[in-house]
Amino acid sequence: MTNLNSRQRKMSYGIGIILLLGPIVYLGFPAEQNVADSSSGGLGKLAQMRQQYDLGEATLGKVDPSSSAMNLVLLGLRGPAASVLHLKAIEYQEKKQWAKLKTTVDSIILLQPHYVQIWKFQGWNLAYNVSREWDKVDDRFYWVKEGIKFLKLGTERNQTIPILFHNVGEVISSKMGISDEKKFFRVFFKQDPDPKFEVSPGQRGPDPAINEEGKDSYLVAHDWFVKANEKDDNDDLIGVKGMTHVFFRQGPAKSLINYAETRTKEGAFEEHIAAWEAGFKAWMEDYGREEFLGLDDKVYTLAPSEEELKQQAERNGITLMAQRKLWESNVKMVNFDFWRRYASAEMDPVTLNLHKTFFDAKQLYMQGKGFDRLDPATGMTVPSEAQVKLEEAMQRWLEAKQKFSSMFEDGRYIDEAMLIVQYWQAIHQQNARPIPDDYPLKKYWVENSYKHSEIEREFQMETRGRKLE
Amino acid sequence: MDFDISPFNLSSAAMSWLMLLGVLTLISVGLSFVLCVARNGASGFTIFTSGLRSYLGDLFSLSPKRIYALTKLTLLEAIRRKALLVFVVFAILLMFAGWFLTDTNSRPELQVSIHVTFLLTAIAWLILPAVIFLSCWALPEDIRIRSLHTVVTKPARRLEIVIGRMAGMGIVTCLVLVVMGVIGAVWIYRKLPENSRSQLTCRVPVFGQLYFFDTEGQPAATGINVGDTWMYRSHIAGNSRARAVWMFPGIDESSIVTETVGTGEEAKTVEGLKMECRFEAFRTVKGSEKSVLQGVQAQYTLSANPREEAFGMLSQGEALRPVADALRDGQFRNGSERIKELATRIRSNPDELRPADYLGLQNGLAVAAMVLNRMNQTTIQPVAEQFDLASGSGRSLIDVLQRNNVTGSTEKPPYGAFADSLEKLAESIQQNADVLHESLPKLEVPLPAFHISEYHEGAAENTTMVPRKLRFAADYETLARFLSGVFEKWSEEGKLVEADAISPALVDNLQKDASVSPLNAELLATVLNEQLAAGALKISEGKLTVADGRRWFAFFDDLIRKELLISQDTEGWLIEKDLIKDLVSSGFLRVEVACLNDQMYLGMARPDLFIRKPDRSFLVGYTKALVSIALMLMLIIILGVTVSSIVKGPVALFFTLTFFIVGQFFHEFMMRMLSGQEQGMGTLESAVLIAQHRNPQVGMDVSSTTSAVLKGADKGLEGVLRVFSSIVPDFSVFNRGAAFVENGFDVPFNDCVVPAAAIFVGFLVPCVLIAGAMLKFRELEAK
C-alpha cells in the first residue's frame, strides 16, 4: 500500500496516461500516405511500417473509418453479420427494393472491404442485373453508373487488386459499347440524362464520377485497363486471379481497336486512320511485346522476331521448335493474328474509302435520295444519288478485297458487301425496277445466301428509325 | 413496398382473447388449488380460499396514490441506473449516420426511404436492449439487495408494486422515445439533401380490390406470371383485351382534392381525384425508341358498369360463357335465347355440363340476383326475382349433387325443375329486355394514355389527376343515353316543337344547353327532320314523340346503329359527366387499367394503384409509427416485469428475449407451419431424416412402430407449438407503421395502430394479474 491519498493517486494516473499517450501517438498515428506512388510520411511509425511491408489495411486503400466503427458495433461478429446482409440483399433484389439493396450492399462492403469477389459480383449485379430490371433507358443508365461507381470504390479500397481496375474498364467498355442500349448509353456517357449535370441550358455534361474529362467511353475504359496493367506490373509475372493473364493484358490495346471500329461505324472518318494506327500500335508494340508465362511457366511474347524467339527458347531451355509451338498455340488462343490483320487493313486509306463511300450512300438513302431522278439536260431518267454512291461502294469493296484478300474472306467484310447489295436492291425495289442480272458483288451475295435474312434484318434495323431531314 | 395487409377485425380478436383469458384463469386457479391441497392436505382448501380472497381484495383496493409513489420510485431508479445513457449511443449513431447514408447522388425518393428507415430502426433497436435489461433485472435485483423488503413492509399491495414498476418503466421508455423522436425529426429534416425534402410527406391512400380480365376478356383472379420468383405482382398483356380492374370503396366528395396544375401564368387549379400507380413494366421485345426513352404506356378507363357487376360472374365455365357475354354486352334478347338453349341442354342431356358448371351457374345467378336487388329499381324487380328463384332452384340441385357425391346415394337431381326456372328467367328477360337495357347503363370514360415510370415512387408520371368534370368522346351506348335523356326532358317541356314542326331553335338549344358542337347539332336537327318526314317521329299535342310508341332511348339507339349520327366533328360526340355523381355507384369507383404496347406487360398488385386523398404532414405518420414502437417497448416491459416477478434476472432476460425473437422473426413462420402452408414434416422426423441423410420423398428408414411413435411425438410437439403460438404476440405488427412511413405513406390507424394497441392491452391485463399473484405468493427470501 502506498501513502498517497486519493487525489495524489488520481494525479499520478493522469500523468501516467499522458506519458503513455506520447509513444502511442507517435507509433499509432495514421501515416500521410500517397497511394499513387506508394510513398508515405508523417508521424505514424506503425502505419509507415505497415505500408513498407505491405501489411494491414493502410496500404490496401483508404481505410474506411466507418468500417472499423461497424466492426466494433458488431463486437467482432463480422462474418455472420455479413452473411445476414448478403441474404437480405438477395431478398431485396427479389422484392425489387432497389434503395434497400444498394444500402445493404454498401453495408456489406463496410464489413468486408477487401473481399474482392463481393466487389466484382455486386458491381456486376448493379450494372447488369439491377439495371435491366428498370424500364426506361435513363434509369438503366443510372444503375449502370451505380455499378461502375461501386467497382471504382472497390479499386480505391483495394489499390493492389488489378482485376478490379480491369473490371471497371470492362463494364464501361461493354455496357456503353455492346449492350442493347449502347446507342443511348454512348451518348449518355458524355451527356448524362440527369438534369443535375446540366452545364448550360439544354446542354448536359458527363457525370464526373465516371467520366471526369467527358471522353469517349472506350477511351475511359482504356485508361482503366492501363491502370489495371500498371497494378499488375507490380506483381512481376504472377497471373491475375480470376482471368487468364494473356487476355487480361490485352485490355488497353483492345479498347483502342474497339474505339477505332466504333468511331468508323459512327461516321467519324476524320479520326479513322489515326485511331486505327493507335490501335494497331498498341496491339503490336505494347501488347505484342509483353512477356507471358505459358504452359509449364515457359516465357513467350505474342509478336516476337525470329531472333527473340530463339532467345526465349534458350531462356526456357527448350528447342526452337517447342518455343514456336508454344507461341503458335497462344497466338491462336487470343486470335492475335486476326486483330493484327484487321487493324492493318483498316488503317489503310483503301478501306477508309470503302467505309466512307458506303456510309455516305446510306446517308443519301436515309435522306430519301434513293429515287431515280430526271436529268433536266437530257430529259432522261438517271439513277438516284444513293444508287450511284452504292455502286461506287461496290467498286471500292472490290479494290479493298484485292489488297487484303485473305482478310476480306472474313465475315464482317462479307457482311458489309452484302449490306451494300441489300441497300442497292432496296433502291431498285423502291423505283420498281428489276434487279439487274449482273452486278459487281453478285458473287458474294449468291455465295452467302444463308445470310440473307440476317442482312435484311440489319438493313431494317438501320433504316427503321430513319429521319427525313 | 410489398404491403398488402388484411384488415384487422377488433371484435373477433376481442372474442378469442376473452376465451383465452377465461381458459387461462380457470387453469391457473385450478392448478393453484390442486397444489395447495397437495401441499397442505385438508387445510389446503382454507389456505387457498383465504389466499384467493386476499388477492381479490388487493385487486379491488388498488390505491392510485401508492401506485403513483411506486411509479416515481421506479422512474428515479431507472435514471439512477443510467438507462438514459441510451441517448448517448443514439446521438453518436446520428452523428456518424451521415457516413453511411448521405449520398447526394442518389435519387430523392430513395434518399427519403433510406433515412426514415435508418431513423426508425435506430430508435427501436437502441431502446430495445435497455428496456429488456431494465424490465428483467429490476425486480430480482430489488429482491437480491432486499430493497423490496422495505417496500412490502409498507402498506403497499404487491399488485401495486407490479403496476408501479410497469408504469414507471413505461414512462421512462416513453420519455426516451419522445426525446429521440423529436431529435430524430429535426435530424431528418436537416440531414436530408435539399432535393429530397419535398418528398417527405405522408400520402393518404385509398386502396381498392383488384381482379383481372385475361387476354380474352374473361374475369380472372390473377394475371400472367412473367417468371418473377416473387409472386407479388401479376401482369396483363399489352394491346389485348387483358385488363386489371380495381374497385375503390368509399369514394365521395371527401376524396376530391384541389391541385394547381402548370406554372406561371398557365397555372390553374383543378378539382378532381388524384390517382397514383406503382406499376411494373415487363418487355418481351426491346420496343421502339420512344418507348425505350419514355417507358411503357398505360391507360385508365373509369367505368360504371352494372351489367359487368351483375353478369360477370356467370362466365365461370366455358358452357356458360355465351350467356354471360350476351348479358354483359346488353344484348338481353340474345341472352334470353342462350339461357333457353342452356335450359334445353340441362333438360335433355344434363351430364353434358360438369358439376363445376352447375356450381358456377348457380353462383352467377345468385350474384346477378343480389346486384339487381341492390339497385332497388321497381322496373327490374321481376327479373331480379326470377334470378333469385333460378338461383334457389340451382341451390337445391347442387345440394342433391353434393349429397350423391359424398354419401354415394342415387337420389335423382332435380334437373327438370332447374331447367324450368331457367326458362322462366329467360322469358322474364325477354319481356323486360328494353327495361333492362335502359336500367343497366354502361358508362366508360377512357382517360388519356400515359407512360409509366417504373420504380419511381410518387413520380409525376405515375400520378394522374382525374378532373371532377370529365369531357370525353362518347361511345354508341353513352351517346344514345345522353341524347334520349335530353330529348325526353325537352319533349316533356314542349321545347322541341314549334308550329307543328321541329323547332328551328333546336340547333341553338343543343349547343347552348347540351354543349353539343355546332356541326353535330346541325346533323342531329337534319336527321330528326328526315325521321319526322319518314314517319318515324310524330308530333301530337305539341309534343315530339317516337311514332311507334318506343322510348327515345330505343329510337336513338336505332339511329346510331344505322350510322346516321356519325360525328361531324373530328373529336367525336363530346359529352360531360361528373366523376362522383355519374361514375361512382354505391360508393365504389371502378378503374380499368390497360397496357397499350404490343408484346409488353404491365405488372401490378392490389396496393399498386390507389386514390390519394389530401396529403398529410410527414410528422403525422412518423408519430403514428413512434406510437407503434412505444407500444412494442411497453409490451416488452410488461413481459419482462411479469417474468421477473417469479424468476431471477438472467432467466427472465432469456425468457423475454426468446419471446421477442420468436414473436418478431418467427411468428409468421410458426403460423404458416401450423396452418399447413409450410412444406415439411415434424421436428423429430426431420431430425431422423437429417441423421439418415434421406429426403422427405424417400422417408425415414425405420420400422413402422418407430415411425408411428416419432410421428405421434411430433404431433405432441406440434400441440406445444400451437399453445405457444397463441401466447406469443406477433411483434411484426408493431413494425408495420414504420414500413408505411418509410415508403412515404400515412400509417392507417385501423390497420396498424389499433392492432398494436389491442395486442398491448391484451397482454397488459393478464400479465398484471399474473405478476401480482406471483409476487404475492412467492417467498421473497428465496433468492
Coordinates of N, CA and C in Angstrom, one line a residue, chain A residues 65-66 70 94-100 102-103 110 132-140 142-143 146 149 180 183-184 188 196-197 207 209, chain B residues 1-2 99-100 103-107 110 113-114 117 228-230 233 280-281 283 286 289 292-296 452-456 461 742:
Chain A
P65 N -13.2 4.7 -42.1 CA -13.4 4.8 -40.6 C -14.7 4.2 -40.2
S66 N -15.7 4.3 -41.0 CA -17.0 3.7 -40.5 C -17.0 2.2 -40.5
M70 N -18.1 0.0 -37.5 CA -19.1 -1.1 -37.7 C -18.6 -2.4 -37.0
E94 N -34.9 -9.6 -55.0 CA -36.1 -10.3 -55.4 C -37.4 -9.5 -55.3
K95 N -37.4 -8.7 -54.2 CA -38.6 -7.9 -54.0 C -38.5 -6.5 -54.6
K96 N -37.5 -6.3 -55.4 CA -37.3 -5.1 -56.1 C -37.2 -3.8 -55.3
Q97 N -36.6 -3.9 -54.1 CA -36.4 -2.8 -53.3 C -35.0 -2.3 -53.5
W98 N -34.9 -1.5 -54.6 CA -33.5 -1.2 -55.0 C -32.8 -0.3 -54.0
A99 N -33.5 0.6 -53.4 CA -32.8 1.5 -52.5 C -32.2 0.7 -51.3
K100 N -33.0 -0.2 -50.8 CA -32.5 -1.0 -49.7 C -31.4 -2.0 -50.2
K102 N -29.2 -1.3 -52.4 CA -28.0 -0.5 -52.5 C -27.4 -0.3 -51.1
T103 N -28.2 0.1 -50.2 CA -27.7 0.4 -48.8 C -27.1 -0.9 -48.2
L110 N -18.7 -2.4 -46.2 CA -18.1 -1.8 -45.0 C -17.6 -2.9 -44.1
R132 N -31.1 -3.8 -65.7 CA -32.1 -4.3 -66.7 C -33.5 -4.5 -66.1
E133 N -33.6 -4.5 -64.8 CA -34.9 -4.5 -64.2 C -35.7 -3.3 -64.5
W134 N -35.0 -2.2 -64.7 CA -35.7 -0.9 -64.8 C -36.1 -0.7 -66.3
D135 N -37.2 0.0 -66.5 CA -37.8 0.1 -67.8 C -37.2 1.1 -68.7
K136 N -37.1 2.3 -68.1 CA -36.6 3.4 -69.0 C -35.1 3.5 -69.1
V137 N -34.7 3.9 -70.3 CA -33.2 3.8 -70.6 C -32.4 4.7 -69.7
D138 N -32.9 5.9 -69.3 CA -32.1 6.7 -68.4 C -32.0 6.1 -67.0
D139 N -33.1 5.3 -66.6 CA -32.9 4.6 -65.3 C -31.9 3.5 -65.4
R140 N -31.9 2.8 -66.5 CA -30.9 1.8 -66.7 C -29.5 2.3 -66.6
Y142 N -28.6 5.0 -65.1 CA -28.3 5.3 -63.7 C -27.7 4.1 -62.9
W143 N -28.3 2.9 -63.1 CA -27.8 1.8 -62.4 C -26.5 1.2 -63.0
E146 N -24.2 3.3 -61.2 CA -24.0 2.8 -59.8 C -23.1 1.7 -59.8
K149 N -19.6 3.0 -60.4 CA -19.1 3.7 -59.2 C -18.7 2.8 -58.1
D180 N -27.6 -3.7 -75.3 CA -28.8 -3.4 -76.1 C -29.0 -1.8 -76.2
K183 N -26.7 2.6 -78.1 CA -26.9 3.8 -78.8 C -27.2 5.0 -77.9
F184 N -27.9 4.7 -76.8 CA -28.2 5.8 -75.8 C -27.1 5.9 -74.9
F188 N -25.2 9.1 -73.5 CA -25.3 9.5 -72.0 C -24.0 9.6 -71.3
K196 N -29.1 17.1 -63.2 CA -28.1 17.6 -62.3 C -26.8 18.0 -63.0
F197 N -26.6 17.4 -64.2 CA -25.3 17.5 -64.9 C -25.4 18.5 -66.0
D207 N -21.3 12.7 -66.1 CA -21.2 12.5 -64.7 C -19.7 12.4 -64.3
A209 N -18.2 11.5 -61.9 CA -17.8 10.3 -61.1 C -17.4 9.2 -62.0
Chain B
M1 N -42.6 -1.2 -52.1 CA -43.1 -1.7 -50.9 C -44.1 -2.8 -51.2
D2 N -44.1 -3.9 -50.4 CA -44.9 -5.0 -50.7 C -46.0 -5.2 -49.7
W99 N -22.2 9.2 -42.6 CA -21.2 8.5 -43.4 C -21.8 7.3 -44.2
F100 N -22.8 6.7 -43.6 CA -23.4 5.5 -44.2 C -24.4 6.0 -45.2
D103 N -25.8 10.3 -49.6 CA -25.2 10.2 -50.9 C -25.9 11.1 -51.8
T104 N -25.4 12.3 -52.0 CA -26.1 13.3 -52.8 C -26.5 12.8 -54.2
N105 N -25.8 11.8 -54.6 CA -26.0 11.3 -56.0 C -27.3 10.5 -56.1
S106 N -27.8 10.0 -55.0 CA -28.9 9.1 -55.0 C -30.2 9.8 -55.3
R107 N -31.2 9.1 -55.7 CA -32.5 9.8 -56.1 C -33.2 10.2 -54.9
L110 N -35.3 7.6 -53.0 CA -34.5 6.6 -52.4 C -33.9 7.2 -51.1
S113 N -36.5 7.2 -48.2 CA -36.7 5.9 -47.7 C -35.6 5.4 -46.8
I114 N -34.3 5.7 -47.3 CA -33.2 5.2 -46.6 C -33.1 5.9 -45.2
T117 N -36.0 4.9 -42.8 CA -35.7 3.5 -42.3 C -34.7 3.5 -41.2
D228 N -41.3 -14.0 -62.6 CA -40.7 -13.5 -61.4 C -40.8 -14.5 -60.3
T229 N -39.7 -14.7 -59.5 CA -39.8 -15.6 -58.4 C -40.7 -15.0 -57.3
W230 N -40.8 -13.7 -57.2 CA -41.6 -13.1 -56.3 C -43.0 -13.0 -56.9
R233 N -46.7 -9.5 -57.8 CA -47.4 -8.8 -58.9 C -47.8 -9.9 -59.9
E280 N -45.3 -2.1 -62.7 CA -44.0 -2.6 -63.1 C -44.1 -2.9 -64.6
A281 N -43.1 -2.7 -65.4 CA -43.1 -3.0 -66.8 C -42.3 -4.2 -67.1
R283 N -40.9 -6.3 -70.6 CA -40.9 -6.3 -72.1 C -40.4 -7.6 -72.6
K286 N -37.5 -5.2 -77.3 CA -36.8 -4.0 -76.8 C -37.8 -2.8 -77.0
E289 N -37.9 3.3 -80.0 CA -37.1 4.2 -79.4 C -37.9 5.1 -78.4
V292 N -38.6 3.1 -75.3 CA -37.3 2.9 -74.5 C -37.0 4.2 -73.7
L293 N -37.3 5.4 -74.3 CA -37.0 6.6 -73.6 C -38.1 7.0 -72.6
Q294 N -39.3 6.7 -73.0 CA -40.4 7.2 -72.2 C -41.1 6.2 -71.3
G295 N -40.9 4.9 -71.6 CA -41.5 3.9 -70.8 C -42.7 3.3 -71.4
V296 N -43.2 2.2 -70.8 CA -44.4 1.5 -71.4 C -45.6 2.4 -71.1
I452 N -45.6 5.0 -67.9 CA -45.4 4.7 -66.5 C -43.9 4.9 -66.3
S453 N -43.6 5.3 -65.1 CA -42.2 5.5 -64.7 C -41.9 4.4 -63.6
E454 N -41.3 3.3 -64.0 CA -41.2 2.2 -63.2 C -40.3 2.5 -62.0
Y455 N -40.7 2.0 -60.8 CA -39.9 2.1 -59.6 C -39.7 3.5 -59.1
H456 N -40.4 4.5 -59.7 CA -40.2 5.9 -59.2 C -41.4 6.2 -58.3
E461 N -45.0 11.3 -63.3 CA -45.5 10.4 -64.4 C -46.6 9.4 -63.9
E742 N -41.8 4.7 -44.1 CA -40.6 4.6 -44.9 C -40.9 4.8 -46.4

